[in-house]
PDB file of C-alpha atoms and ligand atoms in Angstrom:
ATOM      1  CA  MET A   1     -22.702  28.610  81.001  1.00 45.00           C
ATOM      2  CA  SER A   2     -19.942  26.665  82.833  1.00 49.00           C
ATOM      3  CA  SER A   3     -17.767  28.350  85.355  1.00 51.00           C
ATOM      4  CA  LEU A   4     -14.091  28.842  84.752  1.00 61.00           C
ATOM      5  CA  SER A   5     -11.588  29.631  87.497  1.00 60.00           C
ATOM      6  CA  GLN A   6      -8.557  30.307  85.319  1.00 76.00           C
ATOM      7  CA  LYS A   7      -7.640  30.249  81.703  1.00 84.00           C
ATOM      8  CA  ASN A   8      -4.538  30.837  79.712  1.00 93.00           C
ATOM      9  CA  THR A   9      -4.290  31.935  76.066  1.00 95.00           C
ATOM     10  CA  ARG A  10      -1.060  31.076  74.276  1.00 96.00           C
ATOM     11  CA  SER A  11       0.464  29.918  71.012  1.00 97.00           C
ATOM     12  CA  TYR A  12       1.173  26.211  70.585  1.00 97.00           C
ATOM     13  CA  SER A  13       3.016  24.124  68.036  1.00 98.00           C
ATOM     14  CA  TRP A  14       1.808  21.827  65.318  1.00 97.00           C
ATOM     15  CA  ASN A  15       1.862  18.167  66.488  1.00 97.00           C
ATOM     16  CA  SER A  16       2.227  19.158  70.188  1.00 97.00           C
ATOM     17  CA  ALA A  17       0.032  17.794  72.984  1.00 97.00           C
ATOM     18  CA  GLU A  18      -1.982  21.036  72.789  1.00 97.00           C
ATOM     19  CA  TYR A  19      -2.406  20.568  69.030  1.00 98.00           C
ATOM     20  CA  TRP A  20      -4.024  17.152  69.470  1.00 97.00           C
ATOM     21  CA  LYS A  21      -6.303  18.448  72.227  1.00 97.00           C
ATOM     22  CA  ALA A  22      -7.421  21.215  69.899  1.00 98.00           C
ATOM     23  CA  VAL A  23      -7.955  18.705  67.068  1.00 97.00           C
ATOM     24  CA  GLU A  24     -10.330  16.753  69.316  1.00 97.00           C
ATOM     25  CA  LEU A  25     -12.307  19.943  70.036  1.00 98.00           C
ATOM     26  CA  ARG A  26     -12.376  20.782  66.328  1.00 97.00           C
ATOM     27  CA  ARG A  27     -13.554  17.241  65.560  1.00 97.00           C
ATOM     28  CA  ILE A  28     -16.461  17.497  68.025  1.00 97.00           C
ATOM     29  CA  VAL A  29     -17.579  21.061  67.211  1.00 97.00           C
ATOM     30  CA  LEU A  30     -16.763  21.531  63.544  1.00 96.00           C
ATOM     31  CA  ARG A  31     -16.736  18.039  61.971  1.00 95.00           C
ATOM     32  CA  PHE A  32     -19.068  15.608  63.719  1.00 95.00           C
ATOM     33  CA  PRO A  33     -22.191  17.820  63.402  1.00 95.00           C
ATOM     34  CA  LEU A  34     -21.646  17.755  59.638  1.00 95.00           C
ATOM     35  CA  GLY A  35     -21.188  13.964  59.627  1.00 95.00           C
ATOM     36  CA  LYS A  36     -17.495  14.455  58.758  1.00 94.00           C
ATOM     37  CA  ASN A  37     -14.181  13.409  60.245  1.00 93.00           C
ATOM     38  CA  TYR A  38     -10.546  14.098  59.458  1.00 91.00           C
ATOM     39  CA  VAL A  39      -8.811  12.128  56.769  1.00 87.00           C
ATOM     40  CA  GLN A  40      -5.175  11.263  56.218  1.00 83.00           C
ATOM     41  CA  GLY A  41      -3.250  14.306  55.065  1.00 90.00           C
ATOM     42  CA  ASP A  42      -5.443  16.868  56.867  1.00 92.00           C
ATOM     43  CA  PHE A  43      -2.950  17.313  59.679  1.00 95.00           C
ATOM     44  CA  GLU A  44       0.216  17.243  57.569  1.00 95.00           C
ATOM     45  CA  SER A  45      -1.236  20.077  55.491  1.00 95.00           C
ATOM     46  CA  GLU A  46      -1.288  22.250  58.646  1.00 97.00           C
ATOM     47  CA  GLU A  47       2.361  21.809  59.511  1.00 96.00           C
ATOM     48  CA  ASN A  48       3.323  25.361  58.547  1.00 96.00           C
ATOM     49  CA  GLU A  49       0.403  27.113  60.251  1.00 98.00           C
ATOM     50  CA  LEU A  50       0.492  29.052  63.526  1.00 98.00           C
ATOM     51  CA  PHE A  51      -1.787  27.917  66.335  1.00 98.00           C
ATOM     52  CA  PHE A  52      -3.310  29.740  69.300  1.00 98.00           C
ATOM     53  CA  GLY A  53      -5.319  28.189  72.084  1.00 97.00           C
ATOM     54  CA  CYS A  54      -7.153  28.981  75.297  1.00 97.00           C
ATOM     55  CA  PHE A  55      -6.514  26.351  78.002  1.00 96.00           C
ATOM     56  CA  SER A  56      -8.076  25.817  81.412  1.00 94.00           C
ATOM     57  CA  ASP A  57      -6.077  25.488  84.637  1.00 86.00           C
ATOM     58  CA  PHE A  58      -6.048  21.687  84.016  1.00 87.00           C
ATOM     59  CA  ASP A  59      -4.868  22.284  80.417  1.00 90.00           C
ATOM     60  CA  ARG A  60      -8.187  21.412  78.858  1.00 95.00           C
ATOM     61  CA  CYS A  61      -8.557  23.048  75.445  1.00 97.00           C
ATOM     62  CA  LEU A  62     -11.369  25.626  75.636  1.00 97.00           C
ATOM     63  CA  ALA A  63     -10.765  27.325  72.257  1.00 97.00           C
ATOM     64  CA  SER A  64      -8.443  27.218  69.302  1.00 98.00           C
ATOM     65  CA  ILE A  65      -7.713  29.177  66.155  1.00 98.00           C
ATOM     66  CA  SER A  66      -5.023  28.963  63.527  1.00 98.00           C
ATOM     67  CA  ALA A  67      -3.337  31.156  60.949  1.00 98.00           C
ATOM     68  CA  LYS A  68      -2.189  30.227  57.467  1.00 98.00           C
ATOM     69  CA  LYS A  69       0.145  32.808  55.942  1.00 98.00           C
ATOM     70  CA  LEU A  70      -1.132  33.799  52.499  1.00 98.00           C
ATOM     71  CA  ASP A  71       1.534  36.442  51.858  1.00 97.00           C
ATOM     72  CA  GLU A  72       3.862  38.723  53.863  1.00 97.00           C
ATOM     73  CA  LYS A  73       0.913  40.868  55.073  1.00 98.00           C
ATOM     74  CA  THR A  74      -2.057  38.485  55.145  1.00 98.00           C
ATOM     75  CA  TRP A  75      -3.195  35.651  57.398  1.00 98.00           C
ATOM     76  CA  LYS A  76      -6.077  33.330  56.655  1.00 98.00           C
ATOM     77  CA  MET A  77      -7.929  32.588  59.886  1.00 98.00           C
ATOM     78  CA  ARG A  78      -8.795  28.855  60.135  1.00 98.00           C
ATOM     79  CA  GLN A  79     -10.443  26.313  62.380  1.00 97.00           C
ATOM     80  CA  PHE A  80     -11.815  28.736  64.965  1.00 98.00           C
ATOM     81  CA  VAL A  81     -13.669  26.861  67.692  1.00 98.00           C
ATOM     82  CA  VAL A  82     -14.808  27.512  71.257  1.00 98.00           C
ATOM     83  CA  HIS A  83     -15.761  24.572  73.521  1.00 97.00           C
ATOM     84  CA  PRO A  84     -19.614  24.230  73.556  1.00 97.00           C
ATOM     85  CA  SER A  85     -19.743  24.575  77.346  1.00 96.00           C
ATOM     86  CA  PHE A  86     -17.942  27.923  77.143  1.00 95.00           C
ATOM     87  CA  GLN A  87     -19.526  29.551  74.076  1.00 97.00           C
ATOM     88  CA  LYS A  88     -21.160  32.960  74.531  1.00 96.00           C
ATOM     89  CA  CYS A  89     -18.966  33.643  77.564  1.00 95.00           C
ATOM     90  CA  GLY A  90     -16.606  36.083  75.788  1.00 96.00           C
ATOM     91  CA  ILE A  91     -13.795  33.621  75.027  1.00 96.00           C
ATOM     92  CA  GLY A  92     -14.308  33.955  71.241  1.00 97.00           C
ATOM     93  CA  LYS A  93     -13.989  37.732  71.449  1.00 97.00           C
ATOM     94  CA  GLU A  94     -10.850  37.405  73.591  1.00 96.00           C
ATOM     95  CA  MET A  95      -9.339  34.896  71.143  1.00 97.00           C
ATOM     96  CA  VAL A  96      -9.859  37.211  68.184  1.00 97.00           C
ATOM     97  CA  ALA A  97      -8.234  40.117  70.115  1.00 97.00           C
ATOM     98  CA  PHE A  98      -5.246  37.857  70.974  1.00 96.00           C
ATOM     99  CA  TYR A  99      -5.058  36.710  67.336  1.00 98.00           C
ATOM    100  CA  GLU A 100      -5.065  40.276  66.008  1.00 98.00           C
ATOM    101  CA  ASP A 101      -2.275  41.241  68.502  1.00 97.00           C
ATOM    102  CA  GLU A 102      -0.222  38.274  67.287  1.00 97.00           C
ATOM    103  CA  ALA A 103      -0.889  39.266  63.692  1.00 98.00           C
ATOM    104  CA  HIS A 104       0.440  42.780  64.421  1.00 97.00           C
ATOM    105  CA  LEU A 105       3.549  41.322  66.032  1.00 97.00           C
ATOM    106  CA  ASN A 106       4.111  39.222  62.882  1.00 96.00           C
ATOM    107  CA  GLY A 107       3.813  42.227  60.572  1.00 98.00           C
ATOM    108  CA  ILE A 108       0.386  41.192  59.303  1.00 98.00           C
ATOM    109  CA  ASN A 109      -2.110  43.915  58.359  1.00 97.00           C
ATOM    110  CA  LYS A 110      -4.934  41.901  56.771  1.00 98.00           C
ATOM    111  CA  ILE A 111      -6.962  38.922  58.063  1.00 98.00           C
ATOM    112  CA  GLU A 112      -9.357  37.026  55.848  1.00 98.00           C
ATOM    113  CA  PHE A 113     -11.240  33.734  56.049  1.00 98.00           C
ATOM    114  CA  HIS A 114     -14.321  31.758  55.081  1.00 98.00           C
ATOM    115  CA  ALA A 115     -16.960  32.260  57.797  1.00 98.00           C
ATOM    116  CA  ARG A 116     -19.827  29.920  58.439  1.00 98.00           C
ATOM    117  CA  LYS A 117     -23.066  31.872  57.902  1.00 98.00           C
ATOM    118  CA  THR A 118     -24.102  31.022  61.473  1.00 97.00           C
ATOM    119  CA  ALA A 119     -21.079  32.903  62.804  1.00 98.00           C
ATOM    120  CA  VAL A 120     -21.109  35.967  60.524  1.00 98.00           C
ATOM    121  CA  LYS A 121     -22.787  38.246  63.114  1.00 98.00           C
ATOM    122  CA  PHE A 122     -20.107  37.357  65.691  1.00 98.00           C
ATOM    123  CA  TYR A 123     -17.375  38.469  63.288  1.00 98.00           C
ATOM    124  CA  GLN A 124     -19.264  41.608  62.234  1.00 98.00           C
ATOM    125  CA  LYS A 125     -19.372  42.674  65.882  1.00 98.00           C
ATOM    126  CA  LEU A 126     -15.571  42.505  65.844  1.00 98.00           C
ATOM    127  CA  GLY A 127     -15.205  44.697  62.739  1.00 98.00           C
ATOM    128  CA  TYR A 128     -14.967  42.040  60.030  1.00 98.00           C
ATOM    129  CA  ARG A 129     -16.884  42.600  56.798  1.00 98.00           C
ATOM    130  CA  ILE A 130     -18.396  40.350  54.183  1.00 98.00           C
ATOM    131  CA  GLU A 131     -16.836  40.293  50.751  1.00 98.00           C
ATOM    132  CA  GLY A 132     -18.833  38.807  47.890  1.00 97.00           C
ATOM    133  CA  GLU A 133     -21.686  36.350  47.700  1.00 98.00           C
ATOM    134  CA  GLU A 134     -22.653  33.390  49.866  1.00 98.00           C
ATOM    135  CA  PHE A 135     -21.082  30.035  48.826  1.00 98.00           C
ATOM    136  CA  LEU A 136     -21.095  26.432  49.983  1.00 98.00           C
ATOM    137  CA  GLU A 137     -18.121  24.887  51.771  1.00 96.00           C
ATOM    138  CA  VAL A 138     -18.180  21.512  53.560  1.00 93.00           C
ATOM    139  CA  GLY A 139     -21.844  21.504  52.476  1.00 94.00           C
ATOM    140  CA  ILE A 140     -22.940  24.587  54.451  1.00 96.00           C
ATOM    141  CA  PRO A 141     -23.312  28.314  53.614  1.00 98.00           C
ATOM    142  CA  HIS A 142     -20.243  30.495  54.041  1.00 98.00           C
ATOM    143  CA  PHE A 143     -19.165  34.054  53.339  1.00 98.00           C
ATOM    144  CA  LYS A 144     -15.661  35.374  52.715  1.00 98.00           C
ATOM    145  CA  MET A 145     -14.846  37.908  55.435  1.00 98.00           C
ATOM    146  CA  LYS A 146     -11.889  40.219  55.969  1.00 98.00           C
ATOM    147  CA  LYS A 147     -10.493  42.990  58.140  1.00 98.00           C
ATOM    148  CA  ASN A 148      -7.648  45.412  57.618  1.00 98.00           C
ATOM    149  CA  LEU A 149      -5.791  45.818  60.919  1.00 96.00           C
TER     150      LEU A 149
HETATM  151  C1  COA B   1     -18.626  31.405  66.784  1.00 83.83           C
HETATM  152  C2  COA B   1     -17.781  31.267  68.058  1.00 83.83           C
HETATM  153  C3  COA B   1     -16.295  31.059  67.669  1.00 83.83           C
HETATM  154  C4  COA B   1     -17.936  32.506  68.923  1.00 83.83           C
HETATM  155  O1  COA B   1     -17.253  32.412  70.133  1.00 83.83           O
HETATM  156  P1  COA B   1     -17.978  32.706  71.521  1.00 83.83           P
HETATM  157  O2  COA B   1     -16.989  32.544  72.622  1.00 83.83           O
HETATM  158  O3  COA B   1     -19.183  31.886  71.633  1.00 83.83           O
HETATM  159  O4  COA B   1     -18.368  34.258  71.358  1.00 83.83           O
HETATM  160  P2  COA B   1     -18.347  35.424  72.455  1.00 83.83           P
HETATM  161  O5  COA B   1     -18.979  34.900  73.704  1.00 83.83           O
HETATM  162  O6  COA B   1     -16.991  36.008  72.566  1.00 83.83           O
HETATM  163  O7  COA B   1     -19.322  36.440  71.754  1.00 83.83           O
HETATM  164  C5  COA B   1     -18.996  37.799  71.434  1.00 83.83           C
HETATM  165  C6  COA B   1     -20.254  38.479  70.953  1.00 83.83           C
HETATM  166  O8  COA B   1     -20.729  37.792  69.746  1.00 83.83           O
HETATM  167  C7  COA B   1     -22.045  37.234  69.971  1.00 83.83           C
HETATM  168  N1  COA B   1     -22.067  35.922  69.299  1.00 83.83           N
HETATM  169  C8  COA B   1     -21.334  34.843  69.560  1.00 83.83           C
HETATM  170  N2  COA B   1     -21.609  33.854  68.704  1.00 83.83           N
HETATM  171  C9  COA B   1     -22.581  34.354  67.889  1.00 83.83           C
HETATM  172  C10 COA B   1     -23.282  33.798  66.781  1.00 83.83           C
HETATM  173  N3  COA B   1     -23.031  32.551  66.340  1.00 83.83           N
HETATM  174  N4  COA B   1     -24.195  34.560  66.156  1.00 83.83           N
HETATM  175  C11 COA B   1     -24.430  35.846  66.567  1.00 83.83           C
HETATM  176  N5  COA B   1     -23.776  36.446  67.613  1.00 83.83           N
HETATM  177  C12 COA B   1     -22.872  35.677  68.250  1.00 83.83           C
HETATM  178  C13 COA B   1     -22.201  37.127  71.492  1.00 83.83           C
HETATM  179  O9  COA B   1     -23.567  37.119  71.854  1.00 83.83           O
HETATM  180  C14 COA B   1     -21.442  38.362  71.960  1.00 83.83           C
HETATM  181  O10 COA B   1     -22.251  39.476  71.759  1.00 83.83           O
HETATM  182  P3  COA B   1     -22.116  40.769  72.740  1.00 83.83           P
HETATM  183  O11 COA B   1     -20.684  41.253  72.697  1.00 83.83           O
HETATM  184  O12 COA B   1     -23.067  41.732  72.186  1.00 83.83           O
HETATM  185  O13 COA B   1     -22.485  40.275  74.104  1.00 83.83           O
HETATM  186  C15 COA B   1     -18.226  30.049  68.914  1.00 83.83           C
HETATM  187  O14 COA B   1     -19.573  30.225  69.307  1.00 83.83           O
HETATM  188  C16 COA B   1     -18.098  28.687  68.204  1.00 83.83           C
HETATM  189  O15 COA B   1     -17.094  28.003  68.353  1.00 83.83           O
HETATM  190  N6  COA B   1     -19.121  28.290  67.490  1.00 83.83           N
HETATM  191  C17 COA B   1     -19.173  26.960  66.836  1.00 83.83           C
HETATM  192  C18 COA B   1     -18.069  26.790  65.760  1.00 83.83           C
HETATM  193  C19 COA B   1     -18.072  27.929  64.771  1.00 83.83           C
HETATM  194  O16 COA B   1     -19.087  28.347  64.247  1.00 83.83           O
HETATM  195  N7  COA B   1     -16.847  28.419  64.506  1.00 83.83           N
HETATM  196  C20 COA B   1     -16.629  29.494  63.520  1.00 83.83           C
HETATM  197  C21 COA B   1     -16.468  28.914  62.201  1.00 83.83           C
HETATM  198  S1  COA B   1     -16.271  30.189  60.970  1.00 83.83           S
END
């Protein structure tokens, strides 16, 4: 576990400096281990999403998560990642709490997403439940999960 003197959780904009820092973290944690990278069009497709990040005192991206609005009441949680040096330190839990507060402020009462099987227990601890059967996405097992706020 790495030490952390200060951190700051906040929303950030698509195509901002924070966005590209978060993309690098996503690339390292979510893509490279699967032998994948981003392709042209991946970033443009995110233009209308909302982004939330946790940054260190030197503005290093420690965690990121995004929201795609599915309808007036529902967000799809996407691209949730915590920096490997700071996983299992409570940042993920804090990020989900921040995300749910933001959802409330935006009039959202349902959050759903496709969870990697390896992370399902993390989400269950935070009150999310599995819906349906296991399926493959980006070549690895996933479950659909949701929570009514
Ligand atoms: C999954 C992830 C977002 C969790 O964030 P985190 O900061 O490591 O989690 P926290 O430290 O806040 O953990 C909160 C609780 O969940 C547990 N937990 C965290 N990750 C877990 C996992 N993968 N499996 C089971 N339990 C887990 C912690 O032990 C802790 O339990 P406790 O409250 O009983 O002490 C993070 O580990 C991560 O980025 N993993 C790699 C990428 C990934 O899988 N993203 C999700 C894609 S759907």
